[in-house]
PDB file of C-alpha atoms in Angstrom:
ATOM      1  CA  MET J   1      84.477  19.447  77.062  1.00  0.00           C
ATOM      2  CA  LYS J   2      83.229  22.541  75.272  1.00  0.00           C
ATOM      3  CA  VAL J   3      85.314  25.678  75.854  1.00  0.00           C
ATOM      4  CA  VAL J   4      84.290  29.195  74.818  1.00  0.00           C
ATOM      5  CA  VAL J   5      87.327  31.449  74.416  1.00  0.00           C
ATOM      6  CA  ALA J   6      87.060  35.236  74.362  1.00  0.00           C
ATOM      7  CA  GLY J   7      90.274  36.653  72.964  1.00  0.00           C
ATOM      8  CA  GLY J   8      90.925  33.460  71.043  1.00  0.00           C
ATOM      9  CA  SER J   9      92.366  35.309  68.051  1.00  0.00           C
ATOM     10  CA  GLY J  10      95.360  36.661  70.014  1.00  0.00           C
ATOM     11  CA  ALA J  11      98.733  34.925  70.209  1.00  0.00           C
ATOM     12  CA  LEU J  12      97.978  33.006  73.403  1.00  0.00           C
ATOM     13  CA  GLY J  13      94.360  32.462  72.407  1.00  0.00           C
ATOM     14  CA  ARG J  14      95.363  30.799  69.147  1.00  0.00           C
ATOM     15  CA  ARG J  15      97.819  28.574  70.976  1.00  0.00           C
ATOM     16  CA  LEU J  16      95.229  27.576  73.560  1.00  0.00           C
ATOM     17  CA  CYS J  17      92.507  26.840  71.023  1.00  0.00           C
ATOM     18  CA  ALA J  18      94.841  24.660  68.959  1.00  0.00           C
ATOM     19  CA  ASP J  19      96.003  22.816  72.070  1.00  0.00           C
ATOM     20  CA  LEU J  20      92.477  22.098  73.321  1.00  0.00           C
ATOM     21  CA  ALA J  21      91.178  21.064  69.907  1.00  0.00           C
ATOM     22  CA  ALA J  22      94.113  18.694  69.428  1.00  0.00           C
ATOM     23  CA  ARG J  23      93.032  16.955  72.651  1.00  0.00           C
ATOM     24  CA  GLY J  24      89.504  16.432  71.423  1.00  0.00           C
ATOM     25  CA  HIS J  25      87.736  19.365  73.085  1.00  0.00           C
ATOM     26  CA  GLU J  26      85.200  21.545  71.285  1.00  0.00           C
ATOM     27  CA  VAL J  27      86.435  25.117  70.917  1.00  0.00           C
ATOM     28  CA  VAL J  28      84.316  28.179  70.176  1.00  0.00           C
ATOM     29  CA  ILE J  29      86.001  31.556  69.659  1.00  0.00           C
ATOM     30  CA  LEU J  30      84.159  34.801  70.372  1.00  0.00           C
ATOM     31  CA  THR J  31      85.516  37.386  67.957  1.00  0.00           C
ATOM     32  CA  ARG J  32      84.546  40.756  66.530  1.00  0.00           C
ATOM     33  CA  THR J  33      85.622  39.657  63.045  1.00  0.00           C
ATOM     34  CA  PRO J  34      85.009  35.978  62.251  1.00  0.00           C
ATOM     35  CA  ARG J  35      87.430  34.642  59.654  1.00  0.00           C
ATOM     36  CA  PRO J  36      87.938  31.215  58.093  1.00  0.00           C
ATOM     37  CA  GLY J  37      89.946  29.059  60.442  1.00  0.00           C
ATOM     38  CA  PRO J  38      90.257  25.676  62.139  1.00  0.00           C
ATOM     39  CA  HIS J  39      87.817  26.505  64.976  1.00  0.00           C
ATOM     40  CA  ARG J  40      84.218  27.604  65.060  1.00  0.00           C
ATOM     41  CA  GLN J  41      83.934  31.375  65.461  1.00  0.00           C
ATOM     42  CA  VAL J  42      80.961  33.347  66.734  1.00  0.00           C
ATOM     43  CA  ALA J  43      80.602  37.105  66.290  1.00  0.00           C
ATOM     44  CA  TRP J  44      80.262  39.436  69.259  1.00  0.00           C
ATOM     45  CA  ASP J  45      81.000  43.094  69.898  1.00  0.00           C
ATOM     46  CA  GLY J  46      82.842  42.543  73.178  1.00  0.00           C
ATOM     47  CA  ALA J  47      80.500  44.887  75.010  1.00  0.00           C
ATOM     48  CA  THR J  48      76.861  43.751  74.885  1.00  0.00           C
ATOM     49  CA  VAL J  49      74.969  40.495  75.257  1.00  0.00           C
ATOM     50  CA  GLY J  50      73.825  39.044  71.943  1.00  0.00           C
ATOM     51  CA  ALA J  51      73.018  35.770  70.245  1.00  0.00           C
ATOM     52  CA  TRP J  52      76.507  34.554  71.149  1.00  0.00           C
ATOM     53  CA  ALA J  53      75.437  34.222  74.794  1.00  0.00           C
ATOM     54  CA  GLY J  54      73.794  30.872  74.088  1.00  0.00           C
ATOM     55  CA  GLU J  55      77.226  29.351  73.495  1.00  0.00           C
ATOM     56  CA  LEU J  56      77.998  29.691  77.210  1.00  0.00           C
ATOM     57  CA  ALA J  57      75.347  27.191  78.330  1.00  0.00           C
ATOM     58  CA  GLY J  58      77.153  24.192  79.796  1.00  0.00           C
ATOM     59  CA  SER J  59      80.505  25.468  78.523  1.00  0.00           C
ATOM     60  CA  ALA J  60      83.739  26.322  80.234  1.00  0.00           C
ATOM     61  CA  VAL J  61      84.744  29.959  79.641  1.00  0.00           C
ATOM     62  CA  VAL J  62      88.270  31.277  79.149  1.00  0.00           C
ATOM     63  CA  ASN J  63      88.411  35.074  79.088  1.00  0.00           C
ATOM     64  CA  LEU J  64      91.615  36.356  77.482  1.00  0.00           C
ATOM     65  CA  ALA J  65      90.122  39.483  75.891  1.00  0.00           C
ATOM     66  CA  GLY J  66      92.225  42.644  76.058  1.00  0.00           C
ATOM     67  CA  GLU J  67      94.549  44.892  74.071  1.00  0.00           C
ATOM     68  CA  LEU J  68      98.323  44.355  74.138  1.00  0.00           C
ATOM     69  CA  VAL J  69     100.036  46.230  76.989  1.00  0.00           C
ATOM     70  CA  ASP J  70     103.117  47.145  74.933  1.00  0.00           C
ATOM     71  CA  ARG J  71     102.286  50.841  74.485  1.00  0.00           C
ATOM     72  CA  ARG J  72     103.068  54.228  76.016  1.00  0.00           C
ATOM     73  CA  PRO J  73     101.578  54.686  79.540  1.00  0.00           C
ATOM     74  CA  THR J  74      99.465  57.701  78.608  1.00  0.00           C
ATOM     75  CA  ALA J  75      96.083  58.343  80.200  1.00  0.00           C
ATOM     76  CA  ALA J  76      94.390  57.483  76.905  1.00  0.00           C
ATOM     77  CA  ASN J  77      96.274  54.191  76.602  1.00  0.00           C
ATOM     78  CA  VAL J  78      95.582  53.235  80.213  1.00  0.00           C
ATOM     79  CA  GLU J  79      91.898  53.881  79.560  1.00  0.00           C
ATOM     80  CA  LEU J  80      92.079  51.767  76.382  1.00  0.00           C
ATOM     81  CA  LEU J  81      93.804  48.884  78.178  1.00  0.00           C
ATOM     82  CA  THR J  82      91.232  49.006  80.952  1.00  0.00           C
ATOM     83  CA  ARG J  83      88.177  49.312  78.718  1.00  0.00           C
ATOM     84  CA  SER J  84      89.348  46.536  76.382  1.00  0.00           C
ATOM     85  CA  ARG J  85      89.409  44.171  79.371  1.00  0.00           C
ATOM     86  CA  VAL J  86      86.538  45.348  81.532  1.00  0.00           C
ATOM     87  CA  ALA J  87      83.864  45.708  78.824  1.00  0.00           C
ATOM     88  CA  PRO J  88      84.199  42.144  77.431  1.00  0.00           C
ATOM     89  CA  THR J  89      84.406  40.711  80.955  1.00  0.00           C
ATOM     90  CA  ARG J  90      81.217  42.473  82.011  1.00  0.00           C
ATOM     91  CA  ALA J  91      79.446  41.316  78.860  1.00  0.00           C
ATOM     92  CA  LEU J  92      80.483  37.721  79.498  1.00  0.00           C
ATOM     93  CA  ALA J  93      79.447  37.938  83.146  1.00  0.00           C
ATOM     94  CA  ASP J  94      76.082  39.439  82.166  1.00  0.00           C
ATOM     95  CA  ALA J  95      75.502  36.651  79.642  1.00  0.00           C
ATOM     96  CA  ALA J  96      76.467  33.968  82.165  1.00  0.00           C
ATOM     97  CA  GLY J  97      74.068  35.499  84.677  1.00  0.00           C
ATOM     98  CA  ARG J  98      71.158  34.942  82.294  1.00  0.00           C
ATOM     99  CA  LEU J  99      71.737  31.194  82.012  1.00  0.00           C
ATOM    100  CA  ASP J 100      69.593  28.673  83.856  1.00  0.00           C
ATOM    101  CA  ARG J 101      72.709  27.177  85.437  1.00  0.00           C
ATOM    102  CA  PRO J 102      76.131  28.572  86.325  1.00  0.00           C
ATOM    103  CA  VAL J 103      78.907  27.848  83.857  1.00  0.00           C
ATOM    104  CA  PRO J 104      81.013  24.879  85.039  1.00  0.00           C
ATOM    105  CA  VAL J 105      84.296  26.793  85.200  1.00  0.00           C
ATOM    106  CA  TRP J 106      85.441  30.329  84.408  1.00  0.00           C
ATOM    107  CA  ILE J 107      89.106  31.051  83.709  1.00  0.00           C
ATOM    108  CA  GLN J 108      89.728  34.768  84.117  1.00  0.00           C
ATOM    109  CA  ALA J 109      92.993  35.989  82.655  1.00  0.00           C
ATOM    110  CA  SER J 110      95.000  38.452  84.700  1.00  0.00           C
ATOM    111  CA  THR J 111      98.637  39.412  85.149  1.00  0.00           C
ATOM    112  CA  LEU J 112     101.425  39.563  87.702  1.00  0.00           C
ATOM    113  CA  ALA J 113     101.465  43.303  86.994  1.00  0.00           C
ATOM    114  CA  ILE J 114      98.726  43.511  89.630  1.00  0.00           C
ATOM    115  CA  TYR J 115     101.613  43.523  92.146  1.00  0.00           C
ATOM    116  CA  GLY J 116     103.170  46.638  90.554  1.00  0.00           C
ATOM    117  CA  ASP J 117     106.930  47.042  90.864  1.00  0.00           C
ATOM    118  CA  ALA J 118     107.438  44.597  93.720  1.00  0.00           C
ATOM    119  CA  GLY J 119     111.174  45.020  94.197  1.00  0.00           C
ATOM    120  CA  GLU J 120     112.684  42.192  96.243  1.00  0.00           C
ATOM    121  CA  ARG J 121     109.409  40.877  97.689  1.00  0.00           C
ATOM    122  CA  LEU J 122     108.721  37.197  97.037  1.00  0.00           C
ATOM    123  CA  LEU J 123     105.220  37.043  95.583  1.00  0.00           C
ATOM    124  CA  THR J 124     102.701  34.222  95.915  1.00  0.00           C
ATOM    125  CA  GLU J 125      98.934  33.971  95.627  1.00  0.00           C
ATOM    126  CA  GLU J 126      98.688  35.371  99.173  1.00  0.00           C
ATOM    127  CA  SER J 127     100.615  38.584  98.439  1.00  0.00           C
ATOM    128  CA  PRO J 128      98.694  41.885  98.579  1.00  0.00           C
ATOM    129  CA  GLU J 129      97.957  43.707  95.346  1.00  0.00           C
ATOM    130  CA  ALA J 130      99.618  47.042  94.613  1.00  0.00           C
ATOM    131  CA  ASP J 131      97.911  50.415  94.228  1.00  0.00           C
ATOM    132  CA  GLY J 132      99.830  51.351  91.086  1.00  0.00           C
ATOM    133  CA  PRO J 133     101.169  52.199  88.629  1.00  0.00           C
ATOM    134  CA  PRO J 134      97.870  52.645  86.788  1.00  0.00           C
ATOM    135  CA  GLN J 135      99.007  50.934  83.575  1.00  0.00           C
ATOM    136  CA  MET J 136      99.951  47.844  85.574  1.00  0.00           C
ATOM    137  CA  ALA J 137      98.151  47.247  88.864  1.00  0.00           C
ATOM    138  CA  GLY J 138      95.366  49.662  87.983  1.00  0.00           C
ATOM    139  CA  VAL J 139      94.414  47.848  84.793  1.00  0.00           C
ATOM    140  CA  ALA J 140      94.764  44.394  86.368  1.00  0.00           C
ATOM    141  CA  ARG J 141      92.651  45.227  89.402  1.00  0.00           C
ATOM    142  CA  ALA J 142      89.830  46.593  87.247  1.00  0.00           C
ATOM    143  CA  TRP J 143      90.036  43.488  85.031  1.00  0.00           C
ATOM    144  CA  GLU J 144      89.707  41.105  87.951  1.00  0.00           C
ATOM    145  CA  ALA J 145      87.006  43.174  89.649  1.00  0.00           C
ATOM    146  CA  ALA J 146      84.805  42.926  86.547  1.00  0.00           C
ATOM    147  CA  ALA J 147      84.670  39.146  86.985  1.00  0.00           C
ATOM    148  CA  VAL J 148      84.336  38.932  90.761  1.00  0.00           C
ATOM    149  CA  ASP J 149      80.634  38.058  90.737  1.00  0.00           C
ATOM    150  CA  VAL J 150      80.418  35.804  87.678  1.00  0.00           C
ATOM    151  CA  PRO J 151      78.034  32.878  88.226  1.00  0.00           C
ATOM    152  CA  ALA J 152      80.333  29.869  87.877  1.00  0.00           C
ATOM    153  CA  ARG J 153      80.646  26.692  89.877  1.00  0.00           C
ATOM    154  CA  ARG J 154      84.400  27.241  89.867  1.00  0.00           C
ATOM    155  CA  ARG J 155      86.316  30.438  89.060  1.00  0.00           C
ATOM    156  CA  VAL J 156      90.064  30.657  88.532  1.00  0.00           C
ATOM    157  CA  VAL J 157      91.890  33.990  88.258  1.00  0.00           C
ATOM    158  CA  LEU J 158      95.037  33.212  86.314  1.00  0.00           C
ATOM    159  CA  ARG J 159      97.727  35.800  87.090  1.00  0.00           C
ATOM    160  CA  THR J 160     100.179  35.089  84.300  1.00  0.00           C
ATOM    161  CA  SER J 161     103.811  36.152  84.017  1.00  0.00           C
ATOM    162  CA  ILE J 162     105.599  36.812  80.697  1.00  0.00           C
ATOM    163  CA  VAL J 163     104.795  33.847  78.442  1.00  0.00           C
ATOM    164  CA  LEU J 164     107.794  32.784  76.380  1.00  0.00           C
ATOM    165  CA  ASP J 165     106.824  31.522  72.949  1.00  0.00           C
ATOM    166  CA  ARG J 166     108.173  31.746  69.421  1.00  0.00           C
ATOM    167  CA  ASP J 167     107.171  34.780  67.387  1.00  0.00           C
ATOM    168  CA  THR J 168     105.426  36.654  70.193  1.00  0.00           C
ATOM    169  CA  PRO J 169     105.988  40.350  70.972  1.00  0.00           C
ATOM    170  CA  ALA J 170     107.766  39.769  74.295  1.00  0.00           C
ATOM    171  CA  LEU J 171     110.332  37.241  73.084  1.00  0.00           C
ATOM    172  CA  ASN J 172     110.778  38.926  69.698  1.00  0.00           C
ATOM    173  CA  ARG J 173     111.673  42.224  71.350  1.00  0.00           C
ATOM    174  CA  LEU J 174     114.161  40.568  73.691  1.00  0.00           C
ATOM    175  CA  THR J 175     115.867  38.535  70.979  1.00  0.00           C
ATOM    176  CA  GLY J 176     115.929  41.567  68.686  1.00  0.00           C
ATOM    177  CA  LEU J 177     117.828  43.585  71.276  1.00  0.00           C
ATOM    178  CA  VAL J 178     120.380  40.817  71.730  1.00  0.00           C
ATOM    179  CA  ARG J 179     120.894  40.293  68.002  1.00  0.00           C
ATOM    180  CA  PHE J 180     121.489  44.022  67.536  1.00  0.00           C
ATOM    181  CA  GLY J 181     124.199  44.073  70.180  1.00  0.00           C
ATOM    182  CA  LEU J 182     122.032  45.416  73.021  1.00  0.00           C
ATOM    183  CA  GLY J 183     122.076  42.255  75.073  1.00  0.00           C
ATOM    184  CA  GLY J 184     123.598  43.700  78.223  1.00  0.00           C
ATOM    185  CA  ARG J 185     121.711  44.218  81.454  1.00  0.00           C
ATOM    186  CA  VAL J 186     118.949  46.816  81.394  1.00  0.00           C
ATOM    187  CA  GLY J 187     119.140  49.552  84.025  1.00  0.00           C
ATOM    188  CA  THR J 188     120.578  48.066  87.205  1.00  0.00           C
ATOM    189  CA  GLY J 189     119.915  44.548  85.937  1.00  0.00           C
ATOM    190  CA  ARG J 190     118.626  43.598  89.375  1.00  0.00           C
ATOM    191  CA  GLN J 191     114.916  43.824  88.547  1.00  0.00           C
ATOM    192  CA  TRP J 192     113.184  40.457  88.653  1.00  0.00           C
ATOM    193  CA  PHE J 193     111.807  38.711  85.582  1.00  0.00           C
ATOM    194  CA  SER J 194     109.044  36.157  86.115  1.00  0.00           C
ATOM    195  CA  TRP J 195     108.305  34.007  83.091  1.00  0.00           C
ATOM    196  CA  ILE J 196     106.692  30.771  81.906  1.00  0.00           C
ATOM    197  CA  HIS J 197     107.239  28.588  78.839  1.00  0.00           C
ATOM    198  CA  VAL J 198     104.143  28.427  76.644  1.00  0.00           C
ATOM    199  CA  ASP J 199     103.928  24.630  77.027  1.00  0.00           C
ATOM    200  CA  ASP J 200     103.678  24.989  80.792  1.00  0.00           C
ATOM    201  CA  TRP J 201     101.174  27.843  80.460  1.00  0.00           C
ATOM    202  CA  LEU J 202      98.951  25.649  78.304  1.00  0.00           C
ATOM    203  CA  HIS J 203      99.216  22.890  80.887  1.00  0.00           C
ATOM    204  CA  VAL J 204      98.278  25.328  83.671  1.00  0.00           C
ATOM    205  CA  VAL J 205      95.166  26.380  81.734  1.00  0.00           C
ATOM    206  CA  ARG J 206      94.171  22.755  81.118  1.00  0.00           C
ATOM    207  CA  HIS J 207      94.726  22.037  84.801  1.00  0.00           C
ATOM    208  CA  SER J 208      92.605  25.056  85.728  1.00  0.00           C
ATOM    209  CA  LEU J 209      89.829  23.925  83.409  1.00  0.00           C
ATOM    210  CA  GLY J 210      89.942  20.428  84.847  1.00  0.00           C
ATOM    211  CA  ALA J 211      90.072  19.343  81.218  1.00  0.00           C
ATOM    212  CA  PRO J 212      90.870  15.701  80.448  1.00  0.00           C
ATOM    213  CA  ALA J 213      94.194  15.319  78.662  1.00  0.00           C
ATOM    214  CA  GLY J 214      92.472  13.417  75.830  1.00  0.00           C
ATOM    215  CA  PRO J 215      89.357  11.492  74.800  1.00  0.00           C
ATOM    216  CA  ASP J 216      90.241   8.510  76.981  1.00  0.00           C
ATOM    217  CA  SER J 217      91.240  10.533  80.072  1.00  0.00           C
ATOM    218  CA  THR J 218      89.180  11.578  83.085  1.00  0.00           C
ATOM    219  CA  PRO J 219      88.645  15.172  84.285  1.00  0.00           C
ATOM    220  CA  ASP J 220      91.133  16.585  86.801  1.00  0.00           C
ATOM    221  CA  ALA J 221      89.447  16.183  90.180  1.00  0.00           C
ATOM    222  CA  ALA J 222      92.075  18.427  91.828  1.00  0.00           C
ATOM    223  CA  ALA J 223      91.407  21.439  89.587  1.00  0.00           C
ATOM    224  CA  PRO J 224      91.990  24.709  91.472  1.00  0.00           C
ATOM    225  CA  ASP J 225      89.688  27.539  92.453  1.00  0.00           C
ATOM    226  CA  GLY J 226      90.533  31.189  93.180  1.00  0.00           C
ATOM    227  CA  VAL J 227      93.781  33.012  92.374  1.00  0.00           C
ATOM    228  CA  LEU J 228      96.539  31.010  90.700  1.00  0.00           C
ATOM    229  CA  LEU J 229      99.967  32.287  89.640  1.00  0.00           C
ATOM    230  CA  ALA J 230     100.871  30.978  86.196  1.00  0.00           C
ATOM    231  CA  THR J 231     104.621  31.390  86.333  1.00  0.00           C
ATOM    232  CA  ALA J 232     107.693  29.169  86.366  1.00  0.00           C
ATOM    233  CA  PRO J 233     109.113  28.343  89.817  1.00  0.00           C
ATOM    234  CA  ASN J 234     112.472  30.018  89.127  1.00  0.00           C
ATOM    235  CA  PRO J 235     112.301  33.761  88.365  1.00  0.00           C
ATOM    236  CA  VAL J 236     115.573  35.430  87.366  1.00  0.00           C
ATOM    237  CA  ARG J 237     117.020  38.912  87.490  1.00  0.00           C
ATOM    238  CA  ASN J 238     117.243  40.948  84.307  1.00  0.00           C
ATOM    239  CA  SER J 239     121.021  40.476  84.153  1.00  0.00           C
ATOM    240  CA  GLU J 240     120.525  36.691  84.226  1.00  0.00           C
ATOM    241  CA  LEU J 241     117.844  36.905  81.559  1.00  0.00           C
ATOM    242  CA  MET J 242     120.051  38.857  79.181  1.00  0.00           C
ATOM    243  CA  ALA J 243     123.021  36.551  79.803  1.00  0.00           C
ATOM    244  CA  ALA J 244     120.866  33.492  79.065  1.00  0.00           C
ATOM    245  CA  LEU J 245     119.613  35.074  75.847  1.00  0.00           C
ATOM    246  CA  ARG J 246     123.159  35.910  74.737  1.00  0.00           C
ATOM    247  CA  GLN J 247     124.229  32.346  75.400  1.00  0.00           C
ATOM    248  CA  VAL J 248     121.416  30.649  73.480  1.00  0.00           C
ATOM    249  CA  LEU J 249     121.754  33.132  70.582  1.00  0.00           C
ATOM    250  CA  ARG J 250     125.560  32.826  70.640  1.00  0.00           C
ATOM    251  CA  ARG J 251     126.210  36.523  71.076  1.00  0.00           C
ATOM    252  CA  PRO J 252     129.167  38.079  72.927  1.00  0.00           C
ATOM    253  CA  ALA J 253     128.943  40.142  76.080  1.00  0.00           C
ATOM    254  CA  ALA J 254     127.337  43.527  75.573  1.00  0.00           C
ATOM    255  CA  PRO J 255     127.454  46.820  77.470  1.00  0.00           C
ATOM    256  CA  PRO J 256     124.577  47.672  79.807  1.00  0.00           C
ATOM    257  CA  THR J 257     121.700  49.879  78.701  1.00  0.00           C
ATOM    258  CA  PRO J 258     121.275  52.726  81.222  1.00  0.00           C
ATOM    259  CA  ALA J 259     117.793  53.475  82.512  1.00  0.00           C
ATOM    260  CA  ALA J 260     117.875  56.913  80.868  1.00  0.00           C
ATOM    261  CA  ALA J 261     118.517  55.307  77.479  1.00  0.00           C
ATOM    262  CA  VAL J 262     115.637  52.874  78.033  1.00  0.00           C
ATOM    263  CA  LYS J 263     113.269  55.744  78.787  1.00  0.00           C
ATOM    264  CA  LEU J 264     114.394  57.652  75.713  1.00  0.00           C
ATOM    265  CA  GLY J 265     114.194  54.604  73.471  1.00  0.00           C
ATOM    266  CA  ALA J 266     110.716  53.799  74.771  1.00  0.00           C
ATOM    267  CA  VAL J 267     109.463  57.077  73.316  1.00  0.00           C
ATOM    268  CA  PHE J 268     110.588  56.094  69.812  1.00  0.00           C
ATOM    269  CA  LEU J 269     109.400  52.488  70.206  1.00  0.00           C
ATOM    270  CA  ARG J 270     106.072  53.696  71.603  1.00  0.00           C
ATOM    271  CA  THR J 271     106.334  51.390  74.578  1.00  0.00           C
ATOM    272  CA  ASP J 272     106.394  51.666  78.366  1.00  0.00           C
ATOM    273  CA  PRO J 273     109.897  51.776  79.906  1.00  0.00           C
ATOM    274  CA  ALA J 274     108.450  50.270  83.095  1.00  0.00           C
ATOM    275  CA  LEU J 275     108.091  46.961  81.227  1.00  0.00           C
ATOM    276  CA  ALA J 276     111.894  46.720  81.239  1.00  0.00           C
ATOM    277  CA  LEU J 277     112.830  48.664  84.371  1.00  0.00           C
ATOM    278  CA  THR J 278     110.406  47.123  86.888  1.00  0.00           C
ATOM    279  CA  GLY J 279     109.888  43.530  87.902  1.00  0.00           C
ATOM    280  CA  ARG J 280     108.245  40.913  90.060  1.00  0.00           C
ATOM    281  CA  ARG J 281     109.779  37.955  91.850  1.00  0.00           C
ATOM    282  CA  ALA J 282     106.852  35.535  91.765  1.00  0.00           C
ATOM    283  CA  VAL J 283     106.627  31.829  92.493  1.00  0.00           C
ATOM    284  CA  PRO J 284     103.645  29.523  91.803  1.00  0.00           C
ATOM    285  CA  ALA J 285     103.109  28.420  95.402  1.00  0.00           C
ATOM    286  CA  ARG J 286      99.779  26.690  94.826  1.00  0.00           C
ATOM    287  CA  LEU J 287     100.984  24.787  91.771  1.00  0.00           C
ATOM    288  CA  THR J 288     104.224  23.806  93.487  1.00  0.00           C
ATOM    289  CA  ASP J 289     102.397  22.633  96.603  1.00  0.00           C
ATOM    290  CA  ALA J 290     100.118  20.520  94.405  1.00  0.00           C
ATOM    291  CA  GLY J 291     103.107  18.880  92.718  1.00  0.00           C
ATOM    292  CA  PHE J 292     102.462  20.460  89.318  1.00  0.00           C
ATOM    293  CA  PRO J 293     104.956  18.984  86.811  1.00  0.00           C
ATOM    294  CA  PHE J 294     106.639  21.946  85.134  1.00  0.00           C
ATOM    295  CA  ARG J 295     108.224  20.813  81.902  1.00  0.00           C
ATOM    296  CA  HIS J 296     110.518  23.856  81.725  1.00  0.00           C
ATOM    297  CA  PRO J 297     111.254  25.027  85.292  1.00  0.00           C
ATOM    298  CA  HIS J 298     114.531  26.777  84.423  1.00  0.00           C
ATOM    299  CA  LEU J 299     115.047  29.673  82.015  1.00  0.00           C
ATOM    300  CA  ALA J 300     118.084  28.278  80.209  1.00  0.00           C
ATOM    301  CA  GLY J 301     116.233  25.120  79.232  1.00  0.00           C
ATOM    302  CA  ALA J 302     113.138  27.048  78.205  1.00  0.00           C
ATOM    303  CA  LEU J 303     115.109  29.397  75.940  1.00  0.00           C
ATOM    304  CA  ALA J 304     117.078  26.518  74.431  1.00  0.00           C
ATOM    305  CA  ASP J 305     113.805  24.779  73.590  1.00  0.00           C
ATOM    306  CA  LEU J 306     112.365  27.887  71.940  1.00  0.00           C
ATOM    307  CA  LEU J 307     115.449  29.417  70.329  1.00  0.00           C
ATOM    308  CA  GLY J 308     118.080  26.711  70.187  1.00  0.00           C
TER     309      GLY J 308
END
C-alpha cells in the first residue's frame, strides 16, 4: 500500500518509514525541507494545501507532525506545541476533503498525556480525557480535535505512551541519569510509567493501517477504528522503572531524587518537571481483547533488548 507520512523525519517517523518500506510498501514523506534519503520526500509548509495534496489520493495517511514535548511548560511553548500539531493536521484534513474519495485510512497520532496526571486510575480507551494541565491534556485534545472530521473510510486515533527505542530523547535521558548516579526513584517513585517497545509500536501502527506484513500477505481484515492505546500491557511505577534501568545498566542502588530537586533541575535542563513527576497507568484494552501479540510485554525484557 502507499502511505503518506507527515512528520516522517522525526525519530518515530524515520523508524516507521523504514519499517514500511522494508515490507514492500510505498512511503512518501511530507517535509518542510526535503533532503536526500531512502524514501521519496515531498515539500509542504505544514499549514496550507499545496501541490503535495495530490499524494493523498488513494493513500493511507499517518500524521505524526508536531514539535517535541521536552521543553519548559511556558505559555509560549504550550502555544508552539499546540500550533505545531493543529496546523499540519488541519492542512491534511483540508487536502483530504478536496479529494474525490475519502482516504482509505487515517492514523492520527496522539498521546496518553490526554489523561493528564491520572494518579492511580486504570486507563483504557473508554476513560474520560482530562481538562489539564495545558501542556499535556490541553495540547493532546486540540491535536485530536483538529482531525475529528477528516474524510476517511477508517480513522484511528493512536494514543501512544513513551516509546522506548535506542538513541531517542526519552530513553537517552533516563539512561543518562542512571549512568551519572541518579538512578534512584524520582519524587515519591509511585507515579505510573506507561511505555511501549518500538518494535511493538511499529506493529501497532501496521495493525492500525491494516497493512499486509509483506508482498505475499493479505491486508488485516480486523484493523481497528477509533481510539486505540498504543502501550504495553504492563505499566510500572517510577521506582520499578529506575530499578530496571539500574539492573540492565549494571549500576548500584542510588538515592532518590526529591521532587524539589527535579523542579530545580528542570529549569536548567529546560524541560517540564511534570514529565517525571506525573504519570498514567494505562493498558491497551482493545489490543489485548483482540489478542494482539506483544513481543515485549514486560519492561525488563524490553530494556534488555534495547540496552543489554
